Structure formats: structure tokens, C-alpha cells
Coordinates of C-alpha atoms in Angstrom, one line a residue:
M1 CA -26.3 -52.0 -72.9
I2 CA -25.8 -49.1 -70.3
V3 CA -29.2 -49.3 -69.0
S4 CA -28.7 -53.1 -68.8
T5 CA -25.4 -52.8 -66.7
L6 CA -27.1 -50.3 -64.4
L7 CA -30.2 -52.5 -64.0
L8 CA -27.8 -55.3 -63.4
A9 CA -25.8 -53.5 -60.5
S10 CA -28.8 -52.3 -59.2
D11 CA -29.9 -56.3 -58.8
I12 CA -26.9 -57.0 -57.3
E13 CA -26.9 -54.1 -54.8
K14 CA -30.5 -54.8 -54.0
G15 CA -29.9 -58.7 -53.6
I16 CA -27.1 -57.9 -51.2
E17 CA -29.1 -55.3 -49.2
A18 CA -32.1 -57.4 -48.9
Y19 CA -29.7 -60.4 -47.9
K20 CA -28.0 -58.1 -44.9
K21 CA -31.3 -57.3 -43.5
G22 CA -32.5 -60.5 -43.4
D23 CA -35.1 -60.2 -46.3
Y24 CA -33.9 -63.7 -48.2
K25 CA -37.1 -64.1 -50.5
S26 CA -35.8 -60.2 -51.9
A27 CA -32.4 -61.5 -51.9
L28 CA -33.1 -64.9 -53.9
Y29 CA -35.3 -62.6 -56.6
H30 CA -32.8 -60.0 -57.2
Y31 CA -30.0 -62.6 -57.2
E32 CA -32.2 -64.8 -59.8
R33 CA -32.6 -61.7 -61.9
A34 CA -28.9 -60.6 -62.1
S35 CA -27.7 -64.1 -62.4
L36 CA -30.0 -64.5 -65.4
D37 CA -27.7 -61.5 -67.4
G38 CA -25.1 -63.4 -66.6
N39 CA -23.5 -61.9 -63.6
S40 CA -20.8 -64.2 -61.7
R41 CA -21.3 -62.7 -58.4
A42 CA -25.0 -62.8 -58.4
K43 CA -24.7 -66.6 -59.0
T44 CA -22.2 -67.4 -56.8
N45 CA -24.5 -65.7 -53.8
L46 CA -27.2 -67.7 -55.1
A47 CA -25.5 -70.6 -55.0
L48 CA -24.5 -70.3 -51.6
M49 CA -28.2 -69.8 -50.7
Y50 CA -28.8 -73.2 -51.9
R51 CA -26.3 -74.8 -50.5
Y52 CA -26.8 -73.6 -47.1
S53 CA -30.5 -73.5 -47.3
I54 CA -30.8 -69.9 -46.9
G55 CA -34.3 -68.4 -47.7
V56 CA -34.4 -71.5 -49.8
K57 CA -34.7 -75.3 -49.8
K58 CA -31.6 -76.6 -49.7
D59 CA -30.2 -77.7 -53.2
L60 CA -26.6 -78.8 -53.8
K61 CA -26.9 -80.1 -57.3
K62 CA -27.9 -76.6 -58.3
A63 CA -25.7 -75.1 -56.1
L64 CA -22.6 -76.6 -57.9
K65 CA -24.2 -75.7 -61.4
L66 CA -24.1 -72.2 -60.4
L67 CA -20.6 -72.1 -59.0
E68 CA -19.8 -74.2 -62.5
E69 CA -21.1 -71.4 -64.3
A70 CA -19.3 -68.4 -62.1
A71 CA -16.0 -70.4 -62.2
E72 CA -16.3 -70.6 -65.9
N73 CA -15.9 -67.0 -66.1
G74 CA -13.0 -66.9 -64.1
Y75 CA -14.6 -65.4 -61.2
P76 CA -12.1 -66.2 -58.0
R77 CA -14.6 -66.3 -55.2
A78 CA -16.6 -68.8 -57.0
L79 CA -13.5 -71.1 -58.2
T80 CA -12.4 -71.2 -54.4
L81 CA -16.0 -72.0 -53.7
L82 CA -16.5 -74.3 -56.2
G83 CA -12.9 -75.8 -55.1
G84 CA -14.3 -76.2 -51.5
M85 CA -17.3 -78.7 -52.5
Y86 CA -14.9 -80.9 -54.3
E87 CA -12.3 -81.0 -51.5
E88 CA -15.2 -81.7 -49.2
G89 CA -17.0 -83.8 -51.3
V90 CA -20.5 -81.9 -51.2
G91 CA -23.0 -82.2 -54.1
T92 CA -20.1 -84.2 -56.1
R93 CA -17.7 -87.0 -55.3
R94 CA -14.7 -85.8 -53.3
D95 CA -11.9 -85.0 -55.8
I96 CA -8.7 -83.0 -54.1
S97 CA -7.1 -83.0 -57.5
K98 CA -10.0 -81.0 -58.8
A99 CA -10.0 -78.4 -55.8
L100 CA -6.1 -78.1 -56.2
S101 CA -6.8 -76.9 -60.0
L102 CA -9.5 -74.7 -59.0
Y103 CA -7.7 -73.0 -55.7
E104 CA -4.5 -72.4 -58.2
K105 CA -6.9 -70.8 -60.6
A106 CA -7.9 -68.5 -58.1
A107 CA -4.9 -68.1 -56.5
S108 CA -2.8 -67.0 -59.9
K109 CA -5.6 -64.0 -60.0
G110 CA -4.4 -62.8 -56.3
Y111 CA -7.5 -64.5 -54.3
T112 CA -6.0 -64.8 -51.1
D113 CA -8.8 -67.1 -49.9
A114 CA -7.9 -69.5 -52.5
M115 CA -4.2 -69.1 -51.4
V116 CA -4.9 -70.0 -48.1
R117 CA -7.1 -73.0 -49.2
L118 CA -4.6 -73.8 -51.6
A119 CA -1.9 -74.1 -48.7
Y120 CA -3.7 -75.7 -46.3
L121 CA -4.3 -78.7 -48.4
Y122 CA -0.9 -78.7 -49.4
E123 CA 0.2 -78.5 -46.0
N124 CA -2.5 -81.4 -44.5
E125 CA -3.1 -83.5 -47.5
A126 CA 0.6 -83.9 -49.0
K127 CA 2.4 -84.0 -45.8
T128 CA 5.5 -84.2 -47.7
D129 CA 8.8 -81.5 -47.5
R130 CA 7.3 -80.7 -51.1
G131 CA 3.7 -80.0 -49.8
L132 CA 5.0 -78.2 -47.2
K133 CA 7.2 -75.7 -49.2
K134 CA 4.4 -75.3 -51.4
A135 CA 2.2 -74.4 -48.5
L136 CA 4.8 -72.1 -47.6
K137 CA 4.7 -70.2 -50.5
W138 CA 1.2 -69.6 -50.5
Y139 CA 0.5 -68.8 -47.0
T140 CA 3.4 -66.2 -47.5
T141 CA 2.2 -64.7 -50.4
A142 CA -1.6 -64.1 -48.9
A143 CA 0.0 -63.2 -45.5
K144 CA 2.0 -60.5 -47.3
K145 CA -1.5 -59.1 -49.0
G146 CA -2.9 -58.8 -45.5
N147 CA -5.1 -62.2 -45.2
I148 CA -5.3 -62.9 -41.3
E149 CA -5.8 -66.7 -41.5
A150 CA -2.5 -66.9 -44.1
Q151 CA -0.7 -64.5 -41.4
T152 CA -1.7 -66.9 -38.4
N153 CA -0.8 -70.1 -40.1
L154 CA 2.4 -68.8 -41.5
G155 CA 3.3 -68.3 -37.9
A156 CA 2.7 -71.6 -36.8
M157 CA 4.8 -72.8 -39.6
Y158 CA 7.7 -70.9 -38.4
D159 CA 7.2 -71.9 -35.0
R160 CA 7.0 -75.3 -35.7
G161 CA 9.3 -75.5 -38.2
L162 CA 7.1 -76.8 -40.8
G163 CA 8.6 -76.8 -44.5
V164 CA 11.2 -73.9 -43.2
K165 CA 13.6 -73.8 -40.5
E166 CA 12.3 -73.3 -37.2
D167 CA 12.1 -69.4 -36.5
P168 CA 10.2 -68.2 -33.4
S169 CA 10.9 -64.4 -33.8
L170 CA 9.4 -65.0 -37.5
A171 CA 6.3 -66.8 -35.7
A172 CA 6.2 -63.5 -33.5
F173 CA 6.3 -61.2 -36.1
W174 CA 3.2 -62.7 -38.3
W175 CA 1.5 -63.8 -35.4
G176 CA 1.7 -60.1 -33.9
K177 CA 0.5 -58.6 -37.5
A178 CA -2.6 -61.1 -37.2
A179 CA -3.2 -60.2 -33.5
K180 CA -3.4 -56.7 -34.6
R181 CA -6.2 -57.3 -36.6
G182 CA -8.4 -59.7 -34.3
S183 CA -7.0 -63.2 -34.6
L184 CA -8.1 -65.0 -31.6
E185 CA -5.7 -68.0 -32.4
A186 CA -2.8 -65.6 -33.5
T187 CA -3.5 -63.5 -30.3
N188 CA -3.3 -66.6 -28.0
A189 CA -0.5 -68.0 -29.7
L190 CA 1.4 -64.8 -29.4
G191 CA 1.0 -64.9 -25.7
Y192 CA 2.4 -68.5 -25.5
L193 CA 6.0 -66.7 -27.1
Y194 CA 5.7 -63.9 -24.4
L195 CA 5.0 -66.6 -21.4
L196 CA 8.2 -68.8 -22.5
G197 CA 10.7 -66.2 -24.2
R198 CA 10.5 -68.0 -27.6
G199 CA 11.4 -65.4 -30.2
V200 CA 10.8 -62.5 -28.2
E201 CA 12.1 -61.1 -24.6
K202 CA 10.0 -63.4 -21.8
D203 CA 7.4 -61.0 -20.9
P204 CA 4.7 -62.8 -18.8
K205 CA 2.7 -59.9 -18.1
R206 CA 2.5 -59.3 -21.5
A207 CA 1.9 -62.7 -21.9
F208 CA -1.2 -62.6 -19.4
D209 CA -2.6 -59.1 -21.5
L210 CA -2.7 -61.2 -24.7
F211 CA -4.4 -64.2 -23.2
L212 CA -7.1 -61.8 -21.5
K213 CA -7.8 -60.1 -24.6
A214 CA -8.4 -63.4 -26.5
A215 CA -10.2 -64.9 -23.6
N216 CA -12.6 -61.9 -23.5
M217 CA -12.9 -62.3 -27.3
G218 CA -13.9 -65.7 -26.8
S219 CA -11.3 -68.0 -27.0
L220 CA -11.8 -71.1 -24.5
Q221 CA -7.8 -72.0 -24.9
A222 CA -7.0 -68.2 -23.8
R223 CA -9.4 -68.4 -21.1
H224 CA -7.9 -71.4 -19.8
N225 CA -4.5 -69.6 -19.7
V226 CA -5.9 -66.8 -18.3
A227 CA -6.9 -69.1 -15.0
Y228 CA -3.5 -71.1 -15.6
L229 CA -1.4 -67.9 -14.9
Y230 CA -4.0 -66.9 -12.0
E231 CA -3.3 -70.0 -10.4
N232 CA 0.4 -70.2 -10.8
G233 CA 0.7 -66.0 -10.3
L234 CA 2.3 -65.8 -13.7
G235 CA 2.4 -62.4 -15.1
I236 CA -0.6 -61.2 -12.4
E237 CA -0.6 -61.6 -8.5
K238 CA -1.4 -65.1 -7.9
S239 CA -5.0 -65.8 -7.3
C240 CA -6.7 -69.3 -6.7
K241 CA -10.4 -67.9 -6.5
K242 CA -9.7 -65.8 -10.0
A243 CA -8.4 -69.0 -11.2
L244 CA -11.7 -71.1 -10.5
T245 CA -13.6 -68.5 -12.0
W246 CA -11.8 -68.7 -15.4
Y247 CA -11.5 -72.3 -15.2
K248 CA -15.3 -72.7 -14.6
R249 CA -15.8 -70.7 -17.7
S250 CA -13.8 -72.5 -20.0
A251 CA -15.3 -75.8 -18.7
K252 CA -18.9 -74.9 -18.8
E253 CA -18.3 -74.6 -22.4
E254 CA -17.0 -78.4 -22.9
Y255 CA -13.1 -77.4 -22.9
T256 CA -11.7 -80.4 -21.6
P257 CA -8.2 -79.0 -20.3
S258 CA -10.3 -76.5 -17.9
M259 CA -12.2 -79.8 -16.6
V260 CA -9.1 -81.2 -15.6
S261 CA -7.5 -78.3 -13.9
L262 CA -11.0 -77.4 -12.2
A263 CA -11.2 -81.1 -11.3
M264 CA -7.7 -81.0 -9.4
I265 CA -8.7 -77.9 -7.6
Y266 CA -11.8 -79.6 -6.3
L267 CA -9.7 -82.8 -5.5
T268 CA -7.4 -80.8 -3.4
G269 CA -10.0 -78.0 -1.7
E270 CA -7.6 -75.2 -2.5
C271 CA -9.7 -71.9 -2.5
T272 CA -12.6 -74.2 -2.1
K273 CA -13.9 -76.9 -0.2
K274 CA -12.9 -80.4 -1.4
E275 CA -15.7 -82.0 -3.9
P276 CA -14.3 -85.5 -4.7
Q277 CA -17.2 -86.6 -6.8
T278 CA -17.6 -83.6 -8.7
A279 CA -13.9 -83.9 -9.3
V280 CA -14.5 -87.5 -10.6
D281 CA -17.7 -86.4 -12.9
L282 CA -15.8 -83.1 -14.3
L283 CA -12.7 -86.2 -15.6
K284 CA -15.3 -88.5 -16.7
R285 CA -16.8 -85.5 -18.9
A286 CA -13.3 -84.8 -20.2
A287 CA -12.4 -88.4 -20.8
K288 CA -15.5 -88.9 -22.8
R289 CA -14.4 -86.3 -25.1
D290 CA -11.1 -87.7 -25.7
D291 CA -9.0 -85.6 -23.3
P292 CA -5.3 -87.0 -22.9
A293 CA -5.0 -86.5 -19.2
A294 CA -8.2 -87.6 -17.8
P295 CA -8.2 -91.3 -18.1
F296 CA -4.8 -91.7 -16.6
L297 CA -6.0 -89.3 -13.5
L298 CA -9.2 -91.3 -13.0
G299 CA -7.3 -94.8 -13.1
Q300 CA -4.9 -93.3 -10.6
L301 CA -8.0 -91.8 -8.1
Y302 CA -9.6 -95.3 -8.1
E303 CA -6.2 -97.3 -7.6
E304 CA -5.2 -95.1 -4.9
G305 CA -8.5 -94.8 -3.3
K306 CA -7.5 -91.7 -1.3
T307 CA -10.3 -89.4 -2.2
V308 CA -12.9 -92.1 -3.6
K309 CA -13.5 -95.7 -2.8
Q310 CA -10.6 -97.9 -4.0
D311 CA -11.7 -99.7 -7.1
F312 CA -9.1 -101.6 -8.9
K313 CA -11.8 -103.2 -12.0
E314 CA -12.6 -99.2 -12.2
A315 CA -9.0 -98.5 -12.4
A316 CA -8.1 -100.7 -15.0
F317 CA -10.9 -99.4 -16.8
W318 CA -9.5 -95.9 -17.0
Y319 CA -5.8 -97.1 -17.2
Q320 CA -7.2 -99.2 -20.4
K321 CA -8.4 -95.7 -21.9
G322 CA -5.4 -93.9 -21.5
A323 CA -3.2 -96.5 -22.5
E324 CA -4.7 -97.2 -25.9
R325 CA -4.9 -93.6 -26.6
G326 CA -0.7 -93.6 -25.9
D327 CA -0.4 -92.5 -22.4
V328 CA 2.6 -94.1 -21.6
Q329 CA 1.9 -93.6 -17.7
A330 CA -1.5 -95.5 -17.9
Q331 CA 0.1 -98.2 -20.3
Y332 CA 2.7 -98.8 -17.3
N333 CA 0.0 -98.8 -14.7
L334 CA -2.3 -100.7 -16.7
G335 CA 0.8 -103.5 -16.9
L336 CA 1.0 -103.2 -13.2
L337 CA -2.3 -103.9 -12.4
Y338 CA -2.2 -107.1 -14.8
Y339 CA 1.0 -108.5 -13.0
N340 CA -0.4 -108.0 -9.8
G341 CA -3.9 -109.3 -10.8
L342 CA -5.9 -106.2 -9.2
G343 CA -8.9 -105.5 -11.2
V344 CA -8.1 -107.7 -14.0
Q345 CA -7.3 -111.4 -14.2
K346 CA -3.7 -111.8 -13.2
D347 CA -2.0 -111.9 -16.9
P348 CA 2.0 -111.8 -17.2
V349 CA 1.5 -111.8 -20.8
R350 CA -0.3 -108.4 -21.0
A351 CA 1.7 -107.0 -18.1
D352 CA 4.8 -107.2 -20.2
F353 CA 3.0 -106.2 -23.1
W354 CA 1.9 -102.9 -21.6
M355 CA 5.0 -101.9 -19.8
K356 CA 7.1 -102.5 -23.0
K357 CA 4.5 -100.3 -25.2
A358 CA 5.2 -97.7 -22.2
K359 CA 9.0 -98.2 -22.6
E360 CA 8.8 -98.0 -26.0
G361 CA 6.8 -94.6 -25.6
G362 CA 9.5 -92.8 -23.7
L363 CA 8.9 -93.6 -20.1
K364 CA 11.5 -94.3 -18.0
I365 CA 10.6 -97.5 -15.7
P366 CA 12.5 -97.6 -12.6
G367 CA 13.9 -101.3 -12.2
S368 CA 12.5 -104.4 -13.8
L369 CA 9.8 -106.9 -12.6

């Protein structure tokens, strides 16, 4: 028995070592040997190779079977991964109840990844006060055990008051812990708190440093924030050219808020030559990627005709896009076009419909038609 255990451990270690080196054929061989002796860790690793087609042809049914076998032995990682397959409906029909049950078994064994998955399901699937409180409980438990994702999500719950009284100081506490351990999302979020003075003393310089740190680690949102602070001289000396550089970096990666901000710079010609067509192209790219601000801005450009050729039909097209996405200003402007018959056939009924929608959405409409 001692010899068998040593050989089993050897196969596991050899499999892991081969996998790290990218030698998936050898990893597969050693994992299969260990799996035959009932090793749950080996079965779990093997299941992942079959699920994601790593060194072997994808076989979701086999992956599911291997995870079920490992899960029967109570292996927390297998329970969690199996829960994920049921949650996503991969290799089997989607079954949230089954996923919850599996996550709970793994979480009860102290496995923090399962706690996070469990909390996420309660937060996003239940969407009730009871569900949010359960999410808070599991995020808190995992966060106290040092799980970075749990700390980040827990910070968001305190910041937004989900399942608990809003408390920016506790949001800062948990985001601070996660940021120290390298969470991009938490680092960026903590920057917002320092920029706004929420839960911490207002410190734009600290905010800039946090945004820059996250930006250099690859966060597109943080790159956008660095650009914004340079553009407005917040926490750093104002520099339109540096703002332009940072906006370009995130816009290149299709981050739509940066596309919109970059378009505005090209329209005004601040720190660069005016390029109206480049601005329009950027806004159209952003709009196609469902940016909330781009359709209205495009509609406004075509309606006013100051930087591009006036085209009411094109204006109506983009206002319609924005209106359908809930942009109240786009709804109101679309209503005006219908009322005046500009770019669309005159239609008082549709005009009234869109203007009422804008008003119901919170837009303060001056006067009345």
C-alpha cells in the first residue's frame, strides 16, 4: 500500500510537471494512470483537459463523468467545477439548483472558489433581498479567508448597498485588501473612491496613482481613467497630449468610452488637428459596440451639421438607436424630428410618444409643443 501510494503521488507530480512544461501527452498519460487508482485530483485535472481540448480531443461527456467521480469522493475542486458545468449547461442541461447544491457542498468544506461561485449565483440569479444577504454571507466568508475575487465583490456590495447598508468605508477596506494582492478591478475601484472622497479622504493624486497602476497591469478602464485625469488636470498636471495617448491605447482595444472621448478631442481639435471624419468613425465603432453615449452624439452631429454635412435622415437613424437603448435626450430629439418632419415623415403621434418617454425617463423638458 505504501509503495502504491508513492507511485500514485509520483504520477500526479509527473503529470503536473509535464502539464506546466506544455507536454500534454505526458500529462495525459500520468493523469490517466493516477485516475485508474481513483485519485480525485488526477480525475479533475484530466476532466479539464477533456473539457478544454488540451492535448486531447474535446469530450464534454467524459469531462462530466470524471468530475462526477471525483465529486463523489467529496473533492472540493471537482464539486465546484462540476457545479460550473451545470450552471453553464456544458455537457449537460443547465440546472441552477444542481449547481447550487454542488457549490454548497464544496463551500462547506472551506473551498473559497466555491463560496465565490455560490455568492455570485445568489447575487445574480436570485436578485432578492434574501439572495443578496446569502451572497454577502459567502463573499464575506471567502474574503476573510483571503480570496481576492470575494474581497473585490464584497467591496462592490458595500459600495452599492446590495444586501447590506451602503458603506463606502468598508468598500475601501475590502478593495484595499484585494488591490494589494493585485486585483485590477479592485485597484481601479479604489481609485474612484479616492477621486470622489467616498469612504476615504479625497485624494486625486492617490486616485491617479491607483489608476496608473491598474492601467500598467492591463486594465482598459483604468487606462481611460488615467486619460481622463490628464485631460482634466485631476491629481496630475493637465496634459491633453498625454490624455490623447492614453485614450488611444484603450480605444485601440475597442474600449468604447475611450473611443467617444477620443472622438471629442478630434472634433474640438484640442492638442491635435481637427479630424471630424475620424471622430465620426470612432463614434460609429463605439455605437456598434453598444456604447450608451455614441448614438446621441452622432445624431447631434448630423442634426447640427457644424463639423459634418447636415443630414437629418442620418440624425434620425442615430437618435432612434439611442432612443431604443433608453437615452432620454435621444428620445426627446427624435421626438422633435418627428414633430417637425425632419429626416422622417412628420408624425405628431410618434413625436408625442418619444417625448413622453424622455419625460418619464427623467428628462426635464423646457416648455411644451
